[in-house]
Amino acid sequence: MRPDETYQLLRSLTSPVVAITSERAGKRNGMISDSAVRASIVPEIPRISVYIHKFNFSHDLIFDTGRFALHLLRNDQFDLIHRLGFTSGRARDKLADVPHRPGMLGVPVLDECYAHFECRVANVMDTGSSTCFLGDVVEVGYGASTGPRGTVMTAAHFRTNMPPQWREEYETLLAAAQRFAAERSRDIKPVYRAPPPAPSGRVAAP
Ligand SMILES: Cc1cc2nc3c(=O)[nH]c(=O)nc-3n(C[C@H](O)[C@H](O)[C@H](O)COP(=O)(O)O)c2cc1C
């Protein structure tokens, strides 16, 4: 099968579009991902995994601190995806105009989202070009104006309905990420990560 046909099939495995926030030494940040999935079937041990490319600023913040918050988004939050997912937070504070508060782990929790999960990194896996973070969910909540209803932003909904003026930039950024990944993906390193302290947080019923 042609590689681009394979890639289109792999797109069937993308996750909802989520916003991931992080914080290190007072520097806060947010990015967008469509590679987060449920990583546990045990309701009492909720876990999430997500792949984050090493060129992203968020990667280093999460790797160094072992903390992140992952937000399911409403399916009308296109502007937030553009704000967090099209430029890097290395040079500017992308959360400056995004209402948020510190969560129980000290990581920014966005007021506007479908729901959020605060996570402690339990383990990592190197892919060469990215790190797969396995997160223990320690706190859960709904967004300020959603509650348990509303519709979650999926990758397919975003790709189909994003404003047309963003599409060229999106394709350019994707192509650059693919070039980076192509160069690095075969250089997989074993990673040792010390186990985090036992979670002190509880999982709150939303
Ligand atoms: C729809 C969409 C999905 C994305 N999925 C991922 C992903 O799964 N992993 C990743 O590392 N970057 C992903 N990105 C790219 C990052 O969000 C983007 O590079 C961002 O600018 C990183 O910001 P930072 O450098 O401030 O961390 C995605 C972007 C978009 C728009």
Coordinates of C-alpha atoms and ligand atoms in Angstrom, one line a residue, residues 17 29-35 51-53 55-58 81 84-90 94 158 170, ligand 1:
V17 CA -8.3 17.1 19.7
N29 CA 2.3 26.6 28.4
G30 CA -0.3 24.9 26.3
M31 CA -0.3 22.8 23.1
I32 CA -2.7 20.7 21.0
S33 CA -2.6 17.0 20.4
D34 CA -4.7 14.4 18.7
S35 CA -2.8 11.4 20.0
Y51 CA 2.7 11.2 22.2
I52 CA 4.4 14.6 22.2
H53 CA 7.1 15.5 19.7
F55 CA 10.6 19.8 19.2
N56 CA 7.6 21.1 21.1
F57 CA 8.3 23.3 24.2
S58 CA 5.6 21.4 26.1
I81 CA -6.7 25.1 18.8
L84 CA -2.2 26.7 21.2
G85 CA -1.5 24.3 18.3
F86 CA 0.0 26.5 15.5
T87 CA 2.8 28.4 17.3
S88 CA 5.3 27.5 20.0
G89 CA 5.2 28.9 23.6
R90 CA 9.0 29.2 23.7
K94 CA 0.1 31.5 24.7
F158 CA -11.4 19.8 13.2
Y170 CA -1.8 23.5 9.1
Ligands
LIG1 C1 -5.0 19.2 15.4 C2 -3.6 19.2 15.9 C3 -3.1 18.0 16.4 C4 -1.8 18.0 17.0 N1 -1.3 16.8 17.5 C5 0.0 16.8 18.1 C6 0.4 15.6 18.7 O1 -0.3 14.6 18.9 N2 1.7 15.6 19.3 C7 2.5 16.7 19.2 O2 3.6 16.7 19.7 N3 2.1 17.9 18.6 C8 0.8 17.9 18.0 N4 0.4 19.0 17.4 C9 1.3 20.2 17.3 C10 1.5 21.1 18.5 O3 0.3 21.4 19.1 C11 2.2 22.3 18.1 O4 3.5 22.0 17.6 C12 2.4 23.4 19.1 O5 2.7 24.6 18.5 C13 3.4 23.0 20.2 O6 3.5 24.1 21.1 P1 4.7 24.3 22.2 O7 6.0 24.4 21.4 O8 4.3 25.6 22.9 O9 4.6 23.1 23.1 C14 -0.9 19.1 16.9 C15 -1.5 20.3 16.4 C16 -2.7 20.3 15.9 C17 -3.3 21.6 15.3

